[in-house]
PDB file of C-alpha atoms in Angstrom:
ATOM      1  CA  MET D 101      17.947  25.107  19.271  1.00 67.00           C
ATOM      2  CA  LEU D 102      19.785  24.545  15.988  1.00 78.00           C
ATOM      3  CA  SER D 103      20.984  21.064  16.824  1.00 83.00           C
ATOM      4  CA  LEU D 104      21.101  18.448  14.064  1.00 86.00           C
ATOM      5  CA  PRO D 105      17.931  16.659  15.276  1.00 84.00           C
ATOM      6  CA  ASN D 106      15.982  19.927  15.315  1.00 86.00           C
ATOM      7  CA  LEU D 107      17.268  20.828  11.853  1.00 89.00           C
ATOM      8  CA  LEU D 108      16.161  17.417  10.576  1.00 89.00           C
ATOM      9  CA  THR D 109      12.708  17.957  12.054  1.00 89.00           C
ATOM     10  CA  LEU D 110      12.478  21.437  10.546  1.00 91.00           C
ATOM     11  CA  SER D 111      13.578  20.053   7.180  1.00 92.00           C
ATOM     12  CA  ARG D 112      10.558  17.710   7.246  1.00 92.00           C
ATOM     13  CA  ILE D 113       8.224  20.620   7.838  1.00 93.00           C
ATOM     14  CA  LEU D 114       9.858  22.668   5.079  1.00 94.00           C
ATOM     15  CA  ALA D 115       9.698  19.709   2.673  1.00 95.00           C
ATOM     16  CA  VAL D 116       5.888  19.526   2.858  1.00 94.00           C
ATOM     17  CA  PRO D 117       5.293  22.472   0.464  1.00 94.00           C
ATOM     18  CA  ILE D 118       7.680  20.860  -2.036  1.00 94.00           C
ATOM     19  CA  LEU D 119       5.731  17.610  -1.734  1.00 93.00           C
ATOM     20  CA  LEU D 120       2.517  19.591  -2.278  1.00 91.00           C
ATOM     21  CA  PHE D 121       3.937  21.169  -5.413  1.00 90.00           C
ATOM     22  CA  LEU D 122       5.108  17.833  -6.821  1.00 90.00           C
ATOM     23  CA  LEU D 123       1.753  16.130  -6.308  1.00 89.00           C
ATOM     24  CA  TRP D 124      -0.473  19.071  -7.181  1.00 87.00           C
ATOM     25  CA  PRO D 125      -2.520  18.391 -10.329  1.00 78.00           C
ATOM     26  CA  GLY D 126      -2.112  21.192 -12.800  1.00 68.00           C
ATOM     27  CA  ALA D 127       1.322  22.222 -11.548  1.00 58.00           C
ATOM     28  CA  HIS D 128       2.438  21.548 -15.120  1.00 60.00           C
ATOM     29  CA  GLU D 129       0.514  22.404 -18.270  1.00 61.00           C
ATOM     30  CA  ALA D 130       0.697  18.748 -19.367  1.00 56.00           C
ATOM     31  CA  ALA D 131      -0.765  17.500 -16.074  1.00 53.00           C
ATOM     32  CA  ARG D 132      -4.091  19.227 -15.650  1.00 63.00           C
ATOM     33  CA  HIS D 133      -5.847  16.420 -13.795  1.00 70.00           C
ATOM     34  CA  GLN D 134      -3.086  14.208 -12.460  1.00 80.00           C
ATOM     35  CA  PRO D 135       0.581  14.745 -11.631  1.00 86.00           C
ATOM     36  CA  LEU D 136       3.030  13.298 -14.138  1.00 87.00           C
ATOM     37  CA  PRO D 137       4.795  10.001 -13.316  1.00 91.00           C
ATOM     38  CA  ILE D 138       8.076  11.930 -12.957  1.00 92.00           C
ATOM     39  CA  ASP D 139       6.414  14.166 -10.355  1.00 91.00           C
ATOM     40  CA  TYR D 140       5.279  11.087  -8.439  1.00 94.00           C
ATOM     41  CA  ALA D 141       8.815   9.693  -8.669  1.00 96.00           C
ATOM     42  CA  PHE D 142      10.344  12.868  -7.210  1.00 96.00           C
ATOM     43  CA  ALA D 143       7.581  12.984  -4.578  1.00 95.00           C
ATOM     44  CA  PHE D 144       8.328   9.362  -3.643  1.00 97.00           C
ATOM     45  CA  GLY D 145      12.030  10.184  -3.239  1.00 96.00           C
ATOM     46  CA  LEU D 146      11.186  13.202  -1.083  1.00 96.00           C
ATOM     47  CA  TYR D 147       8.685  11.181   0.959  1.00 95.00           C
ATOM     48  CA  CYS D 148      11.352   8.527   1.626  1.00 94.00           C
ATOM     49  CA  LEU D 149      13.824  11.217   2.634  1.00 94.00           C
ATOM     50  CA  MET D 150      11.232  12.698   5.007  1.00 92.00           C
ATOM     51  CA  GLY D 151      10.703   9.267   6.560  1.00 89.00           C
ATOM     52  CA  ILE D 152      14.439   8.761   6.991  1.00 90.00           C
ATOM     53  CA  THR D 153      14.830  12.145   8.693  1.00 90.00           C
ATOM     54  CA  ASP D 154      11.905  11.267  10.969  1.00 84.00           C
ATOM     55  CA  TYR D 155      13.805   8.218  12.150  1.00 84.00           C
ATOM     56  CA  PHE D 156      17.206   9.894  12.437  1.00 85.00           C
ATOM     57  CA  ASP D 157      16.144  13.071  14.255  1.00 85.00           C
ATOM     58  CA  GLY D 158      15.031  11.025  17.259  1.00 81.00           C
ATOM     59  CA  TYR D 159      17.905   8.563  17.001  1.00 83.00           C
ATOM     60  CA  VAL D 160      20.560  11.305  16.846  1.00 85.00           C
ATOM     61  CA  ALA D 161      18.933  13.279  19.668  1.00 82.00           C
ATOM     62  CA  ARG D 162      18.919  10.255  21.976  1.00 83.00           C
ATOM     63  CA  ALA D 163      22.391   9.038  20.939  1.00 86.00           C
ATOM     64  CA  ARG D 164      23.982  12.461  21.460  1.00 82.00           C
ATOM     65  CA  GLY D 165      21.913  13.324  24.507  1.00 80.00           C
ATOM     66  CA  THR D 166      20.613  16.444  22.736  1.00 78.00           C
ATOM     67  CA  VAL D 167      16.892  15.872  23.237  1.00 81.00           C
ATOM     68  CA  SER D 168      15.443  19.377  23.435  1.00 81.00           C
ATOM     69  CA  ARG D 169      12.091  20.859  24.321  1.00 81.00           C
ATOM     70  CA  LEU D 170      11.899  22.334  20.830  1.00 82.00           C
ATOM     71  CA  GLY D 171      12.444  18.876  19.333  1.00 82.00           C
ATOM     72  CA  ILE D 172       9.871  17.293  21.627  1.00 79.00           C
ATOM     73  CA  PHE D 173       7.437  20.011  20.536  1.00 82.00           C
ATOM     74  CA  LEU D 174       8.219  20.019  16.800  1.00 85.00           C
ATOM     75  CA  ASP D 175       8.614  16.305  16.043  1.00 86.00           C
ATOM     76  CA  PRO D 176       4.960  15.299  16.478  1.00 84.00           C
ATOM     77  CA  ILE D 177       3.871  18.467  14.660  1.00 88.00           C
ATOM     78  CA  ALA D 178       6.122  17.609  11.714  1.00 90.00           C
ATOM     79  CA  ASP D 179       4.679  14.080  11.680  1.00 88.00           C
ATOM     80  CA  LYS D 180       1.086  15.312  11.701  1.00 90.00           C
ATOM     81  CA  ILE D 181       1.718  17.917   8.994  1.00 93.00           C
ATOM     82  CA  MET D 182       3.331  15.300   6.773  1.00 92.00           C
ATOM     83  CA  ILE D 183       0.584  12.726   7.325  1.00 92.00           C
ATOM     84  CA  ALA D 184      -2.231  15.221   6.826  1.00 94.00           C
ATOM     85  CA  ALA D 185      -0.649  16.682   3.680  1.00 94.00           C
ATOM     86  CA  VAL D 186      -0.081  13.259   2.108  1.00 94.00           C
ATOM     87  CA  ILE D 187      -3.606  12.055   2.926  1.00 95.00           C
ATOM     88  CA  LEU D 188      -5.223  15.191   1.531  1.00 93.00           C
ATOM     89  CA  LEU D 189      -3.083  15.095  -1.605  1.00 92.00           C
ATOM     90  CA  LEU D 190      -3.735  11.416  -2.303  1.00 94.00           C
ATOM     91  CA  VAL D 191      -7.470  11.978  -1.957  1.00 94.00           C
ATOM     92  CA  PHE D 192      -7.294  15.157  -4.058  1.00 90.00           C
ATOM     93  CA  THR D 193      -5.388  13.388  -6.862  1.00 89.00           C
ATOM     94  CA  ARG D 194      -7.836  10.462  -6.596  1.00 91.00           C
ATOM     95  CA  ASP D 195      -5.059   8.029  -5.825  1.00 93.00           C
ATOM     96  CA  VAL D 196      -7.268   7.243  -2.841  1.00 95.00           C
ATOM     97  CA  GLN D 197     -10.924   7.239  -3.805  1.00 94.00           C
ATOM     98  CA  GLY D 198     -14.229   5.527  -3.156  1.00 95.00           C
ATOM     99  CA  TRP D 199     -14.432   3.515   0.052  1.00 97.00           C
ATOM    100  CA  HIS D 200     -10.699   3.907   0.569  1.00 97.00           C
ATOM    101  CA  VAL D 201     -11.285   7.552   1.541  1.00 97.00           C
ATOM    102  CA  ILE D 202     -12.904   6.261   4.739  1.00 97.00           C
ATOM    103  CA  ALA D 203      -9.655   4.555   5.755  1.00 97.00           C
ATOM    104  CA  ALA D 204      -7.730   7.762   5.019  1.00 97.00           C
ATOM    105  CA  LEU D 205     -10.190   9.848   7.055  1.00 96.00           C
ATOM    106  CA  VAL D 206     -10.004   7.422   9.995  1.00 96.00           C
ATOM    107  CA  ILE D 207      -6.235   7.900  10.038  1.00 95.00           C
ATOM    108  CA  LEU D 208      -6.480  11.688   9.719  1.00 95.00           C
ATOM    109  CA  LEU D 209      -9.125  12.034  12.436  1.00 94.00           C
ATOM    110  CA  ARG D 210      -7.203   9.792  14.818  1.00 90.00           C
ATOM    111  CA  GLU D 211      -4.082  11.931  14.368  1.00 88.00           C
ATOM    112  CA  ILE D 212      -6.044  15.049  15.289  1.00 90.00           C
ATOM    113  CA  ILE D 213      -7.895  13.476  18.215  1.00 88.00           C
ATOM    114  CA  VAL D 214      -4.833  11.812  19.748  1.00 84.00           C
ATOM    115  CA  SER D 215      -2.823  15.044  19.387  1.00 84.00           C
ATOM    116  CA  GLY D 216      -5.499  16.948  21.264  1.00 84.00           C
ATOM    117  CA  LEU D 217      -5.740  14.217  23.860  1.00 84.00           C
ATOM    118  CA  ARG D 218      -1.966  14.204  24.392  1.00 80.00           C
ATOM    119  CA  GLU D 219      -2.014  17.989  24.826  1.00 81.00           C
ATOM    120  CA  PHE D 220      -4.865  17.767  27.335  1.00 80.00           C
ATOM    121  CA  LEU D 221      -3.158  15.008  29.329  1.00 80.00           C
ATOM    122  CA  ALA D 222       0.148  16.881  29.288  1.00 77.00           C
ATOM    123  CA  THR D 223      -1.505  19.707  31.226  1.00 79.00           C
ATOM    124  CA  LEU D 224      -2.408  17.079  33.847  1.00 79.00           C
ATOM    125  CA  GLN D 225       1.155  15.718  33.714  1.00 78.00           C
ATOM    126  CA  VAL D 226      -0.091  12.358  32.466  1.00 76.00           C
ATOM    127  CA  SER D 227       2.101  10.775  29.816  1.00 75.00           C
ATOM    128  CA  MET D 228       0.842   8.502  27.085  1.00 75.00           C
ATOM    129  CA  PRO D 229       3.734   6.368  25.909  1.00 74.00           C
ATOM    130  CA  VAL D 230       3.757   5.111  22.344  1.00 76.00           C
ATOM    131  CA  THR D 231       2.729   1.460  22.287  1.00 81.00           C
ATOM    132  CA  ARG D 232       4.199  -1.280  20.119  1.00 88.00           C
ATOM    133  CA  LEU D 233       0.882  -1.465  18.266  1.00 90.00           C
ATOM    134  CA  ALA D 234       1.051   2.279  17.539  1.00 86.00           C
ATOM    135  CA  LYS D 235       4.493   1.718  16.018  1.00 85.00           C
ATOM    136  CA  TRP D 236       3.017  -0.954  13.761  1.00 92.00           C
ATOM    137  CA  LYS D 237       0.272   1.488  12.805  1.00 92.00           C
ATOM    138  CA  THR D 238       2.926   4.019  11.824  1.00 88.00           C
ATOM    139  CA  ALA D 239       4.778   1.394   9.782  1.00 90.00           C
ATOM    140  CA  PHE D 240       1.590   0.492   7.891  1.00 95.00           C
ATOM    141  CA  GLN D 241       0.919   4.201   7.280  1.00 94.00           C
ATOM    142  CA  LEU D 242       4.406   4.822   5.928  1.00 92.00           C
ATOM    143  CA  ILE D 243       4.181   1.805   3.636  1.00 95.00           C
ATOM    144  CA  ALA D 244       0.680   2.757   2.466  1.00 97.00           C
ATOM    145  CA  PHE D 245       1.495   6.340   1.584  1.00 96.00           C
ATOM    146  CA  GLY D 246       4.837   5.455   0.050  1.00 96.00           C
ATOM    147  CA  ALA D 247       3.289   2.716  -2.103  1.00 97.00           C
ATOM    148  CA  LEU D 248       0.441   4.971  -3.223  1.00 97.00           C
ATOM    149  CA  ILE D 249       2.876   7.690  -4.280  1.00 97.00           C
ATOM    150  CA  LEU D 250       5.150   5.146  -5.976  1.00 97.00           C
ATOM    151  CA  ALA D 251       2.130   3.691  -7.813  1.00 97.00           C
ATOM    152  CA  GLY D 252       1.703   7.057  -9.523  1.00 94.00           C
ATOM    153  CA  ALA D 253       5.307   6.887 -10.727  1.00 95.00           C
ATOM    154  CA  LEU D 254       4.877   3.325 -12.003  1.00 96.00           C
ATOM    155  CA  PRO D 255       1.269   3.157 -13.258  1.00 93.00           C
ATOM    156  CA  ALA D 256       1.898  -0.066 -15.226  1.00 95.00           C
ATOM    157  CA  MET D 257       2.608  -1.917 -11.972  1.00 96.00           C
ATOM    158  CA  ALA D 258      -0.910  -2.070 -10.511  1.00 95.00           C
ATOM    159  CA  TRP D 259       0.173  -4.352  -7.656  1.00 97.00           C
ATOM    160  CA  ILE D 260       1.966  -1.414  -6.009  1.00 97.00           C
ATOM    161  CA  LYS D 261      -1.318   0.454  -5.617  1.00 97.00           C
ATOM    162  CA  THR D 262      -2.940  -2.725  -4.282  1.00 97.00           C
ATOM    163  CA  VAL D 263      -0.210  -2.993  -1.639  1.00 97.00           C
ATOM    164  CA  GLY D 264      -0.730   0.692  -0.804  1.00 97.00           C
ATOM    165  CA  LEU D 265      -4.495   0.362  -0.401  1.00 97.00           C
ATOM    166  CA  ALA D 266      -4.232  -2.862   1.629  1.00 97.00           C
ATOM    167  CA  SER D 267      -1.674  -1.184   3.903  1.00 97.00           C
ATOM    168  CA  LEU D 268      -3.949   1.852   4.181  1.00 97.00           C
ATOM    169  CA  TRP D 269      -6.760  -0.345   5.489  1.00 98.00           C
ATOM    170  CA  GLY D 270      -4.349  -2.146   7.806  1.00 97.00           C
ATOM    171  CA  ALA D 271      -3.242   1.223   9.160  1.00 96.00           C
ATOM    172  CA  ALA D 272      -6.870   2.318   9.556  1.00 96.00           C
ATOM    173  CA  VAL D 273      -7.748  -0.777  11.598  1.00 96.00           C
ATOM    174  CA  LEU D 274      -4.694  -0.334  13.820  1.00 95.00           C
ATOM    175  CA  THR D 275      -5.561   3.365  14.036  1.00 93.00           C
ATOM    176  CA  LEU D 276      -8.973   2.530  15.489  1.00 94.00           C
ATOM    177  CA  VAL D 277      -7.512   0.065  18.000  1.00 93.00           C
ATOM    178  CA  THR D 278      -4.704   2.354  19.189  1.00 90.00           C
ATOM    179  CA  GLY D 279      -6.943   5.424  19.093  1.00 87.00           C
ATOM    180  CA  TRP D 280      -9.458   3.671  21.338  1.00 88.00           C
ATOM    181  CA  ASP D 281      -6.675   2.680  23.753  1.00 83.00           C
ATOM    182  CA  TYR D 282      -5.509   6.308  23.987  1.00 82.00           C
ATOM    183  CA  LEU D 283      -9.065   7.604  24.324  1.00 83.00           C
ATOM    184  CA  ARG D 284      -9.822   5.114  27.106  1.00 83.00           C
ATOM    185  CA  VAL D 285      -6.775   6.326  29.054  1.00 79.00           C
ATOM    186  CA  GLY D 286      -7.766   9.944  28.443  1.00 79.00           C
ATOM    187  CA  LEU D 287     -11.374   9.483  29.554  1.00 80.00           C
ATOM    188  CA  LYS D 288     -10.176   8.291  32.963  1.00 81.00           C
ATOM    189  CA  HIS D 289      -8.658  11.742  33.548  1.00 78.00           C
ATOM    190  CA  MET D 290     -11.660  13.804  32.446  1.00 76.00           C
ATOM    191  CA  ASP D 291     -14.293  15.115  34.844  1.00 67.00           C
TER     192      ASP D 291
END
């Protein structure tokens, strides 16, 4: 249970409250409405570290042959917690606002729906493998959230936020496509 991959996955879950603290407006007296650029910088570093551990927990588990049931259970939960926390924080801090909130909500809702669908299909012993397109969706998500956090650390470089918002919409479009694919497979197994 306490293998390196599982510890990496658990570290991602435990890092979420730290990320929340760093991006929470009003955590410092000087930052009543928006986190300070230094807070965004630390949050960006932590976010990158969380992404790296997400990659390495699976890689190490497969390379060492230590894939465990706990890891299979916790890894997607850690991913969903991280994604949901980052989306909610970026909307709360108004780093994502206006029409861009729709893209963020599409991503958040898809994560919830596909998780429920995977759980339902698992009871029927139907697997839903991750598609290449879903991996691209994840890449766009990681870039979007990372860029949006980094934009708070470097407010003078507006192009970073533009990259983040464009990637967010790219992720939202891929989210709809892959979500529909998963839903179509799931509907075939419902009464």
